[in-house]
Amino acid sequence: MLPRGGTVLQSVNQAELHAKLISLQGGVIFDEPLFLHTTLAIGGRATCFFLPTTIGILQEAISLCNEYEFAYMILGAGSNVIFPDKGYLGMVIGTSQLRGASIGDGWVHALAGEPLAELITRLDQANQQSLNFLAGIPGSLGGAIAMNAGIPERAIGQEVEQVAILNSATKIEVIPAKDCGFSYRTSLFVKNKLPILWAKMNLNGKVYDRIEILNRRRLSQPSSAYSAGCVFKNPPGLSAGRLIEQAGLKGFRVGMAKVSEKHANFIINCGGATSAQVLELIDIIRRKVYKSSHIQLEMELEVIGE
Ligand code: EPU
């Protein structure tokens, strides 16, 4: 039987591609619900879903997709994306099995799928506290680097020394920090959709108290709810959360999608929200904030399929 997304596969030798996908080491899952793989817990099904366990297998999967002109995308911890209800026609490649980190004298080297929380805890235990400002961010290292995640006064890009990616020829390329195009909540990797493999970061930056950062987040953000973190970027010098609150939208909902009462820049899935409801809510927030403050909010979350 052909995987869903047959329309994508029509132009190629479907049986051959299907067989090759199945032969990928680790096993491809067809028709996988994406809500299982996103922190907002929404999204339809992916034609196929694959979790490579090594960089070599990831390379193989991407080469195969390129050879058969089969769409693919990389998914980290799923904490910054909105998939549509109709799902994803192509292969979603998760990085959650690409894990591991080694700590040296003043540096750490870690694979893209390493969960930030685990990396930070390990570093903290090794008395390395300069990445503690990232505590509480529910992402993978690769996702955090792609998004240049952080707090208002510091972002992960400032700590990066090198990032390894797969280039358009599916070859490994090591990019020095100065060429990573880091700016507020974005990077070269997002702009050019480059799969991140690993990163080396220096550990000589300012020291932060992990518990204090975690407590600050718990007090101001709805950490235990299904959400995808901040929905919008902060406009220069302003707070998106405050602007949304001032537009009277705290607690406003479309179906089961709701603006958090705790922090207005978070959308909560109250249970069974659809992607269409979340996107409609986003549209309403943008329009109402524009009406009340004449500011056009820019998305921080990535909407897949736009
Ligand atoms: N505020 C409101 N109402 C709200 C939310 C916030 O008035 O509903 C006010 C706060 O009282 C505060 C100001 O807005 O005076 C800023 O709020 P906060 O300190 O919560 O920080 P933020 O600017 O909203 C940023 C990052 C967060 C990060 C926190 C850490 C962005 C868009 N957001 O939030 O990052 O966790 O700082 O302090 O850069 C993310 O990127 O996904 C994210 C959540």
mmCIF file of C-alpha atoms and ligand atoms in Angstrom:
data_model
loop_
_atom_site.group_PDB
_atom_site.id
_atom_site.type_symbol
_atom_site.label_atom_id
_atom_site.label_comp_id
_atom_site.label_asym_id
_atom_site.label_seq_id
_atom_site.Cartn_x
_atom_site.Cartn_y
_atom_site.Cartn_z
ATOM 1 C CA MET A 1 0.000 0.000 0.000
ATOM 2 C CA LEU A 2 1.269 3.467 -0.804
ATOM 3 C CA PRO A 3 1.901 5.908 1.957
ATOM 4 C CA ARG A 4 -0.453 8.864 2.282
ATOM 5 C CA GLY A 5 0.810 11.748 0.230
ATOM 6 C CA GLY A 6 0.587 9.697 -2.926
ATOM 7 C CA THR A 7 0.155 12.899 -4.909
ATOM 8 C CA VAL A 8 3.721 13.813 -3.969
ATOM 9 C CA LEU A 9 4.911 10.430 -5.047
ATOM 10 C CA GLN A 10 3.082 10.304 -8.369
ATOM 11 C CA SER A 11 5.968 11.660 -10.420
ATOM 12 C CA VAL A 12 8.446 9.064 -9.204
ATOM 13 C CA ASN A 13 8.771 5.336 -9.008
ATOM 14 C CA GLN A 14 6.542 4.986 -5.980
ATOM 15 C CA ALA A 15 7.216 1.346 -5.177
ATOM 16 C CA GLU A 16 10.957 1.877 -5.426
ATOM 17 C CA LEU A 17 10.923 4.918 -3.157
ATOM 18 C CA HIS A 18 8.606 3.171 -0.724
ATOM 19 C CA ALA A 19 11.008 0.212 -0.496
ATOM 20 C CA LYS A 20 14.020 2.467 -0.062
ATOM 21 C CA LEU A 21 12.304 4.466 2.674
ATOM 22 C CA ILE A 22 11.494 1.277 4.535
ATOM 23 C CA SER A 23 15.076 0.072 4.195
ATOM 24 C CA LEU A 24 16.435 3.145 5.988
ATOM 25 C CA GLN A 25 18.078 1.935 9.162
ATOM 26 C CA GLY A 26 15.799 2.651 12.113
ATOM 27 C CA GLY A 27 12.569 2.312 10.155
ATOM 28 C CA VAL A 28 10.191 4.839 8.657
ATOM 29 C CA ILE A 29 6.689 5.210 10.120
ATOM 30 C CA PHE A 30 3.994 6.050 7.559
ATOM 31 C CA ASP A 31 0.985 8.269 8.237
ATOM 32 C CA GLU A 32 2.298 9.452 11.594
ATOM 33 C CA PRO A 33 0.156 11.956 13.587
ATOM 34 C CA LEU A 34 2.236 15.091 14.101
ATOM 35 C CA PHE A 35 0.328 16.243 17.176
ATOM 36 C CA LEU A 36 2.321 13.563 19.008
ATOM 37 C CA HIS A 37 5.529 15.368 18.136
ATOM 38 C CA THR A 38 4.727 19.019 18.885
ATOM 39 C CA THR A 39 4.509 20.738 22.284
ATOM 40 C CA LEU A 40 1.296 22.496 21.182
ATOM 41 C CA ALA A 41 -0.104 19.018 20.420
ATOM 42 C CA ILE A 42 -1.668 19.926 17.078
ATOM 43 C CA GLY A 43 -1.086 18.922 13.471
ATOM 44 C CA GLY A 44 -2.329 16.299 11.021
ATOM 45 C CA ARG A 45 -0.355 13.355 9.715
ATOM 46 C CA ALA A 46 3.011 13.232 7.970
ATOM 47 C CA THR A 47 3.338 11.016 4.908
ATOM 48 C CA CYS A 48 6.265 9.500 6.749
ATOM 49 C CA PHE A 49 8.229 10.129 9.879
ATOM 50 C CA PHE A 50 11.806 9.106 10.494
ATOM 51 C CA LEU A 51 14.153 9.239 13.474
ATOM 52 C CA PRO A 52 17.788 8.766 12.340
ATOM 53 C CA THR A 53 20.172 7.528 15.022
ATOM 54 C CA THR A 54 23.372 8.768 13.374
ATOM 55 C CA ILE A 55 24.416 11.680 11.192
ATOM 56 C CA GLY A 56 25.251 9.178 8.424
ATOM 57 C CA ILE A 57 21.698 7.801 8.428
ATOM 58 C CA LEU A 58 20.288 11.346 8.402
ATOM 59 C CA GLN A 59 22.470 12.080 5.353
ATOM 60 C CA GLU A 60 21.172 8.925 3.672
ATOM 61 C CA ALA A 61 17.523 9.892 4.311
ATOM 62 C CA ILE A 62 18.004 13.404 2.928
ATOM 63 C CA SER A 63 19.917 12.121 -0.122
ATOM 64 C CA LEU A 64 17.024 9.773 -0.829
ATOM 65 C CA CYS A 65 14.466 12.585 -0.520
ATOM 66 C CA ASN A 66 16.564 14.743 -2.862
ATOM 67 C CA GLU A 67 16.995 11.916 -5.379
ATOM 68 C CA TYR A 68 13.226 11.288 -5.570
ATOM 69 C CA GLU A 69 12.247 14.960 -5.185
ATOM 70 C CA PHE A 70 10.346 14.016 -2.054
ATOM 71 C CA ALA A 71 9.722 16.909 0.351
ATOM 72 C CA TYR A 72 11.339 16.695 3.767
ATOM 73 C CA MET A 73 11.749 18.838 6.842
ATOM 74 C CA ILE A 74 13.717 18.593 10.067
ATOM 75 C CA LEU A 75 11.861 18.605 13.374
ATOM 76 C CA GLY A 76 13.600 19.150 16.703
ATOM 77 C CA ALA A 77 11.549 19.003 19.897
ATOM 78 C CA GLY A 78 8.505 20.401 18.051
ATOM 79 C CA SER A 79 8.360 23.374 20.409
ATOM 80 C CA ASN A 80 8.295 26.148 17.854
ATOM 81 C CA VAL A 81 6.176 24.901 14.962
ATOM 82 C CA ILE A 82 2.549 24.825 13.892
ATOM 83 C CA PHE A 83 1.641 22.050 11.476
ATOM 84 C CA PRO A 84 -1.579 22.383 9.484
ATOM 85 C CA ASP A 85 -4.511 20.044 10.176
ATOM 86 C CA LYS A 86 -3.970 18.479 6.749
ATOM 87 C CA GLY A 87 -0.506 17.391 7.873
ATOM 88 C CA TYR A 88 2.733 17.288 5.927
ATOM 89 C CA LEU A 89 3.155 15.742 2.495
ATOM 90 C CA GLY A 90 6.672 14.386 2.684
ATOM 91 C CA MET A 91 9.120 13.104 5.254
ATOM 92 C CA VAL A 92 9.406 14.675 8.697
ATOM 93 C CA ILE A 93 12.851 13.851 10.051
ATOM 94 C CA GLY A 94 13.010 14.087 13.837
ATOM 95 C CA THR A 95 16.354 14.654 15.558
ATOM 96 C CA SER A 96 15.411 13.246 18.963
ATOM 97 C CA GLN A 97 17.729 10.231 18.568
ATOM 98 C CA LEU A 98 20.749 12.340 17.565
ATOM 99 C CA ARG A 99 21.906 12.900 21.116
ATOM 100 C CA GLY A 100 25.095 13.219 23.075
ATOM 101 C CA ALA A 101 27.419 15.870 24.404
ATOM 102 C CA SER A 102 31.043 16.146 25.479
ATOM 103 C CA ILE A 103 32.298 18.807 27.809
ATOM 104 C CA GLY A 104 35.871 20.096 27.538
ATOM 105 C CA ASP A 105 37.907 22.896 29.048
ATOM 106 C CA GLY A 106 35.690 25.925 28.427
ATOM 107 C CA TRP A 107 33.597 24.345 25.673
ATOM 108 C CA VAL A 108 30.785 21.857 25.017
ATOM 109 C CA HIS A 109 30.137 19.911 21.842
ATOM 110 C CA ALA A 110 26.629 18.487 21.439
ATOM 111 C CA LEU A 111 24.477 16.838 18.786
ATOM 112 C CA ALA A 112 21.416 18.646 17.448
ATOM 113 C CA GLY A 113 18.833 16.398 19.106
ATOM 114 C CA GLU A 114 20.227 16.822 22.609
ATOM 115 C CA PRO A 115 17.381 18.197 24.763
ATOM 116 C CA LEU A 116 18.339 21.632 26.073
ATOM 117 C CA ALA A 117 17.093 20.746 29.558
ATOM 118 C CA GLU A 118 19.420 17.742 29.765
ATOM 119 C CA LEU A 119 22.380 19.618 28.348
ATOM 120 C CA ILE A 120 21.935 22.446 30.844
ATOM 121 C CA THR A 121 21.496 20.097 33.803
ATOM 122 C CA ARG A 122 24.665 18.190 32.849
ATOM 123 C CA LEU A 123 26.630 21.403 32.419
ATOM 124 C CA ASP A 124 25.318 22.745 35.721
ATOM 125 C CA GLN A 125 26.421 19.537 37.460
ATOM 126 C CA ALA A 126 29.859 20.011 35.886
ATOM 127 C CA ASN A 127 29.892 23.513 37.419
ATOM 128 C CA GLN A 128 29.410 25.185 34.031
ATOM 129 C CA GLN A 129 26.645 27.759 34.385
ATOM 130 C CA SER A 130 26.980 30.042 31.378
ATOM 131 C CA LEU A 131 24.170 28.370 29.393
ATOM 132 C CA ASN A 132 21.775 28.407 32.367
ATOM 133 C CA PHE A 133 19.907 31.348 30.860
ATOM 134 C CA LEU A 134 18.367 28.745 28.498
ATOM 135 C CA ALA A 135 16.857 26.744 31.388
ATOM 136 C CA GLY A 136 13.153 26.049 30.930
ATOM 137 C CA ILE A 137 13.153 26.438 27.136
ATOM 138 C CA PRO A 138 11.433 23.259 25.924
ATOM 139 C CA GLY A 139 13.565 22.580 22.867
ATOM 140 C CA SER A 140 16.390 20.585 21.370
ATOM 141 C CA LEU A 141 19.830 22.150 20.921
ATOM 142 C CA GLY A 142 19.382 22.254 17.129
ATOM 143 C CA GLY A 143 16.032 24.030 17.397
ATOM 144 C CA ALA A 144 17.424 26.509 19.922
ATOM 145 C CA ILE A 145 20.351 27.330 17.621
ATOM 146 C CA ALA A 146 18.152 27.654 14.542
ATOM 147 C CA MET A 147 15.825 30.027 16.447
ATOM 148 C CA ASN A 148 18.663 31.730 18.320
ATOM 149 C CA ALA A 149 16.649 31.093 21.481
ATOM 150 C CA GLY A 150 17.233 32.985 24.676
ATOM 151 C CA ILE A 151 16.114 35.640 27.065
ATOM 152 C CA PRO A 152 15.825 39.340 26.230
ATOM 153 C CA GLU A 153 19.422 40.106 27.219
ATOM 154 C CA ARG A 154 21.145 36.974 25.882
ATOM 155 C CA ALA A 155 20.743 34.440 23.062
ATOM 156 C CA ILE A 156 22.424 31.109 22.371
ATOM 157 C CA GLY A 157 24.092 32.484 19.216
ATOM 158 C CA GLN A 158 26.373 34.571 21.454
ATOM 159 C CA GLU A 159 27.822 31.360 22.923
ATOM 160 C CA VAL A 160 28.228 29.416 19.669
ATOM 161 C CA GLU A 161 31.688 28.784 18.214
ATOM 162 C CA GLN A 162 30.793 26.480 15.303
ATOM 163 C CA VAL A 163 27.724 24.778 13.861
ATOM 164 C CA ALA A 164 27.853 21.765 11.532
ATOM 165 C CA ILE A 165 25.136 21.496 8.916
ATOM 166 C CA LEU A 166 24.310 19.509 5.799
ATOM 167 C CA ASN A 167 24.717 21.707 2.751
ATOM 168 C CA SER A 168 22.693 21.542 -0.468
ATOM 169 C CA ALA A 169 24.940 18.721 -1.728
ATOM 170 C CA THR A 170 24.147 16.793 1.523
ATOM 171 C CA LYS A 171 27.766 17.212 2.634
ATOM 172 C CA ILE A 172 28.806 18.168 6.157
ATOM 173 C CA GLU A 173 29.941 21.772 6.437
ATOM 174 C CA VAL A 174 31.218 23.469 9.590
ATOM 175 C CA ILE A 175 30.150 27.117 9.861
ATOM 176 C CA PRO A 176 31.975 29.514 12.202
ATOM 177 C CA ALA A 177 29.743 31.611 14.498
ATOM 178 C CA LYS A 178 30.380 34.830 12.548
ATOM 179 C CA ASP A 179 28.775 33.283 9.429
ATOM 180 C CA CYS A 180 25.703 31.813 11.193
ATOM 181 C CA GLY A 181 23.603 34.941 10.612
ATOM 182 C CA PHE A 182 22.332 35.055 14.183
ATOM 183 C CA SER A 183 19.909 37.852 14.955
ATOM 184 C CA TYR A 184 16.838 38.151 17.178
ATOM 185 C CA ARG A 185 15.113 34.720 17.108
ATOM 186 C CA THR A 186 16.498 33.714 13.722
ATOM 187 C CA SER A 187 19.622 32.498 11.912
ATOM 188 C CA LEU A 188 20.996 31.443 8.553
ATOM 189 C CA PHE A 189 19.769 27.910 9.363
ATOM 190 C CA VAL A 190 16.103 28.959 9.473
ATOM 191 C CA LYS A 191 16.368 31.273 6.489
ATOM 192 C CA ASN A 192 18.068 28.628 4.304
ATOM 193 C CA LYS A 193 16.398 25.566 5.894
ATOM 194 C CA LEU A 194 19.745 23.916 6.658
ATOM 195 C CA PRO A 195 19.726 20.750 8.814
ATOM 196 C CA ILE A 196 21.854 21.321 11.921
ATOM 197 C CA LEU A 197 23.984 18.326 12.988
ATOM 198 C CA TRP A 198 25.974 19.529 15.988
ATOM 199 C CA ALA A 199 27.301 22.650 17.613
ATOM 200 C CA LYS A 200 30.315 23.633 19.656
ATOM 201 C CA MET A 201 29.720 26.335 22.234
ATOM 202 C CA ASN A 202 32.065 28.166 24.530
ATOM 203 C CA LEU A 203 31.355 28.125 28.252
ATOM 204 C CA ASN A 204 33.121 31.308 29.288
ATOM 205 C CA GLY A 205 30.090 33.614 29.199
ATOM 206 C CA LYS A 206 28.207 35.218 32.065
ATOM 207 C CA VAL A 207 27.091 32.795 34.785
ATOM 208 C CA TYR A 208 23.343 32.443 35.467
ATOM 209 C CA ASP A 209 21.541 30.719 38.318
ATOM 210 C CA ARG A 210 19.526 27.857 36.793
ATOM 211 C CA ILE A 211 16.967 27.688 39.605
ATOM 212 C CA GLU A 212 16.393 31.432 39.513
ATOM 213 C CA ILE A 213 15.834 31.360 35.723
ATOM 214 C CA LEU A 214 13.470 28.377 36.044
ATOM 215 C CA ASN A 215 11.520 30.076 38.831
ATOM 216 C CA ARG A 216 11.252 33.306 36.837
ATOM 217 C CA ARG A 217 9.794 31.336 33.932
ATOM 218 C CA ARG A 218 7.406 29.324 36.099
ATOM 219 C CA LEU A 219 6.066 32.523 37.626
ATOM 220 C CA SER A 220 5.498 34.361 34.342
ATOM 221 C CA GLN A 221 4.841 31.606 31.770
ATOM 222 C CA PRO A 222 2.314 28.754 31.463
ATOM 223 C CA SER A 223 5.079 26.112 31.518
ATOM 224 C CA SER A 224 2.925 23.034 32.165
ATOM 225 C CA ALA A 225 0.258 23.692 29.488
ATOM 226 C CA TYR A 226 0.372 22.542 25.841
ATOM 227 C CA SER A 227 1.910 25.577 24.119
ATOM 228 C CA ALA A 228 4.653 26.424 21.646
ATOM 229 C CA GLY A 229 6.314 29.161 23.712
ATOM 230 C CA CYS A 230 6.142 32.761 22.592
ATOM 231 C CA VAL A 231 4.028 33.118 19.465
ATOM 232 C CA PHE A 232 5.284 36.546 18.358
ATOM 233 C CA LYS A 233 8.649 38.273 18.433
ATOM 234 C CA ASN A 234 8.925 41.254 20.739
ATOM 235 C CA PRO A 235 8.806 44.417 18.603
ATOM 236 C CA PRO A 236 11.969 46.529 19.230
ATOM 237 C CA GLY A 237 11.817 47.954 22.761
ATOM 238 C CA LEU A 238 8.339 46.533 23.417
ATOM 239 C CA SER A 239 6.739 43.377 24.790
ATOM 240 C CA ALA A 240 4.390 41.397 22.555
ATOM 241 C CA GLY A 241 2.783 39.898 25.689
ATOM 242 C CA ARG A 242 1.998 43.330 27.117
ATOM 243 C CA LEU A 243 0.615 44.582 23.761
ATOM 244 C CA ILE A 244 -1.695 41.546 23.523
ATOM 245 C CA GLU A 245 -2.811 42.020 27.130
ATOM 246 C CA GLN A 246 -3.473 45.719 26.470
ATOM 247 C CA ALA A 247 -5.628 44.713 23.475
ATOM 248 C CA GLY A 248 -7.831 42.898 26.030
ATOM 249 C CA LEU A 249 -7.063 39.429 24.729
ATOM 250 C CA LYS A 250 -5.924 37.491 27.810
ATOM 251 C CA GLY A 251 -8.146 34.411 28.031
ATOM 252 C CA PHE A 252 -9.668 35.046 24.555
ATOM 253 C CA ARG A 253 -10.333 31.795 22.725
ATOM 254 C CA VAL A 254 -11.190 30.320 19.364
ATOM 255 C CA GLY A 255 -12.529 26.833 19.986
ATOM 256 C CA MET A 256 -10.026 25.080 22.224
ATOM 257 C CA ALA A 257 -7.177 27.494 21.425
ATOM 258 C CA LYS A 258 -6.765 30.186 24.062
ATOM 259 C CA VAL A 259 -4.568 33.200 24.814
ATOM 260 C CA SER A 260 -2.869 32.336 28.116
ATOM 261 C CA GLU A 261 -4.121 34.273 31.139
ATOM 262 C CA LYS A 262 -0.622 34.035 32.609
ATOM 263 C CA HIS A 263 1.390 35.351 29.640
ATOM 264 C CA ALA A 264 -0.496 36.761 26.662
ATOM 265 C CA ASN A 265 2.222 35.868 24.132
ATOM 266 C CA PHE A 266 1.459 32.164 24.674
ATOM 267 C CA ILE A 267 -1.381 30.263 23.004
ATOM 268 C CA ILE A 268 -2.618 27.265 24.955
ATOM 269 C CA ASN A 269 -4.194 24.145 23.534
ATOM 270 C CA CYS A 270 -6.936 23.494 26.105
ATOM 271 C CA GLY A 271 -7.514 19.998 24.658
ATOM 272 C CA GLY A 272 -8.196 19.034 21.067
ATOM 273 C CA ALA A 273 -7.546 22.454 19.511
ATOM 274 C CA THR A 274 -7.092 22.377 15.742
ATOM 275 C CA SER A 275 -4.417 24.102 13.766
ATOM 276 C CA ALA A 276 -7.140 26.149 12.031
ATOM 277 C CA GLN A 277 -8.323 27.440 15.432
ATOM 278 C CA VAL A 278 -4.782 28.406 16.459
ATOM 279 C CA LEU A 279 -4.190 30.190 13.139
ATOM 280 C CA GLU A 280 -7.507 32.031 13.398
ATOM 281 C CA LEU A 281 -6.613 33.113 16.938
ATOM 282 C CA ILE A 282 -3.218 34.351 15.700
ATOM 283 C CA ASP A 283 -4.955 36.345 12.987
ATOM 284 C CA ILE A 284 -7.368 37.925 15.496
ATOM 285 C CA ILE A 285 -4.502 38.815 17.868
ATOM 286 C CA ARG A 286 -2.583 40.510 15.059
ATOM 287 C CA ARG A 287 -5.606 42.499 13.913
ATOM 288 C CA LYS A 288 -6.648 43.581 17.429
ATOM 289 C CA VAL A 289 -3.098 44.546 18.447
ATOM 290 C CA TYR A 290 -2.757 46.549 15.233
ATOM 291 C CA LYS A 291 -6.046 48.272 15.966
ATOM 292 C CA SER A 292 -5.106 49.121 19.551
ATOM 293 C CA SER A 293 -1.427 50.007 19.110
ATOM 294 C CA HIS A 294 -0.697 50.280 15.353
ATOM 295 C CA ILE A 295 1.993 47.638 15.709
ATOM 296 C CA GLN A 296 2.258 44.720 13.302
ATOM 297 C CA LEU A 297 3.274 41.667 15.336
ATOM 298 C CA GLU A 298 5.755 39.375 13.608
ATOM 299 C CA MET A 299 5.580 35.600 14.097
ATOM 300 C CA GLU A 300 8.225 33.838 16.121
ATOM 301 C CA LEU A 301 6.625 30.423 15.554
ATOM 302 C CA GLU A 302 7.133 28.719 12.219
ATOM 303 C CA VAL A 303 3.892 27.907 10.412
ATOM 304 C CA ILE A 304 4.603 24.881 8.208
ATOM 305 C CA GLY A 305 3.161 24.985 4.722
ATOM 306 C CA GLU A 306 3.023 28.781 4.449
HETATM 307 N N1 EPU B 1 3.886 41.338 30.119
HETATM 308 C C1 EPU B 1 2.590 41.785 30.224
HETATM 309 N N2 EPU B 1 1.586 40.914 29.928
HETATM 310 C C2 EPU B 1 1.825 39.652 29.522
HETATM 311 C C3 EPU B 1 3.156 39.204 29.395
HETATM 312 C C4 EPU B 1 4.176 40.062 29.698
HETATM 313 O O1 EPU B 1 2.328 42.907 30.596
HETATM 314 O O2 EPU B 1 0.850 38.920 29.273
HETATM 315 C C5 EPU B 1 4.976 42.244 30.478
HETATM 316 C C6 EPU B 1 5.745 41.748 31.687
HETATM 317 O O3 EPU B 1 5.133 42.131 32.884
HETATM 318 C C7 EPU B 1 7.102 42.360 31.489
HETATM 319 C C8 EPU B 1 7.242 42.451 29.975
HETATM 320 O O4 EPU B 1 5.930 42.302 29.435
HETATM 321 O O5 EPU B 1 7.136 43.661 32.021
HETATM 322 C C9 EPU B 1 8.156 41.362 29.404
HETATM 323 O O6 EPU B 1 7.620 40.079 29.778
HETATM 324 P P1 EPU B 1 8.552 38.820 30.127
HETATM 325 O O7 EPU B 1 9.580 39.214 31.129
HETATM 326 O O8 EPU B 1 7.649 37.685 30.421
HETATM 327 O O9 EPU B 1 9.374 38.539 28.836
HETATM 328 P P2 EPU B 1 8.936 38.503 27.331
HETATM 329 O O10 EPU B 1 9.642 39.633 26.673
HETATM 330 O O11 EPU B 1 7.469 38.405 27.148
HETATM 331 C C10 EPU B 1 10.957 37.053 26.573
HETATM 332 C C11 EPU B 1 11.095 35.996 25.519
HETATM 333 C C12 EPU B 1 10.738 34.642 26.112
HETATM 334 C C13 EPU B 1 11.644 34.356 27.294
HETATM 335 C C14 EPU B 1 11.476 35.453 28.317
HETATM 336 C C15 EPU B 1 12.454 35.216 29.456
HETATM 337 C C16 EPU B 1 10.509 36.788 23.287
HETATM 338 C C17 EPU B 1 9.412 36.962 22.303
HETATM 339 N N3 EPU B 1 10.145 36.264 24.434
HETATM 340 O O12 EPU B 1 9.584 37.110 26.904
HETATM 341 O O13 EPU B 1 11.014 33.673 25.117
HETATM 342 O O14 EPU B 1 11.284 33.112 27.876
HETATM 343 O O15 EPU B 1 11.748 36.724 27.719
HETATM 344 O O16 EPU B 1 12.473 36.231 30.375
HETATM 345 O O17 EPU B 1 11.663 37.130 23.007
HETATM 346 C C18 EPU B 1 10.238 32.252 23.386
HETATM 347 O O18 EPU B 1 11.122 32.757 22.696
HETATM 348 O O19 EPU B 1 9.486 31.333 22.985
HETATM 349 C C19 EPU B 1 10.039 32.795 24.726
HETATM 350 C C20 EPU B 1 9.037 32.418 25.492
#
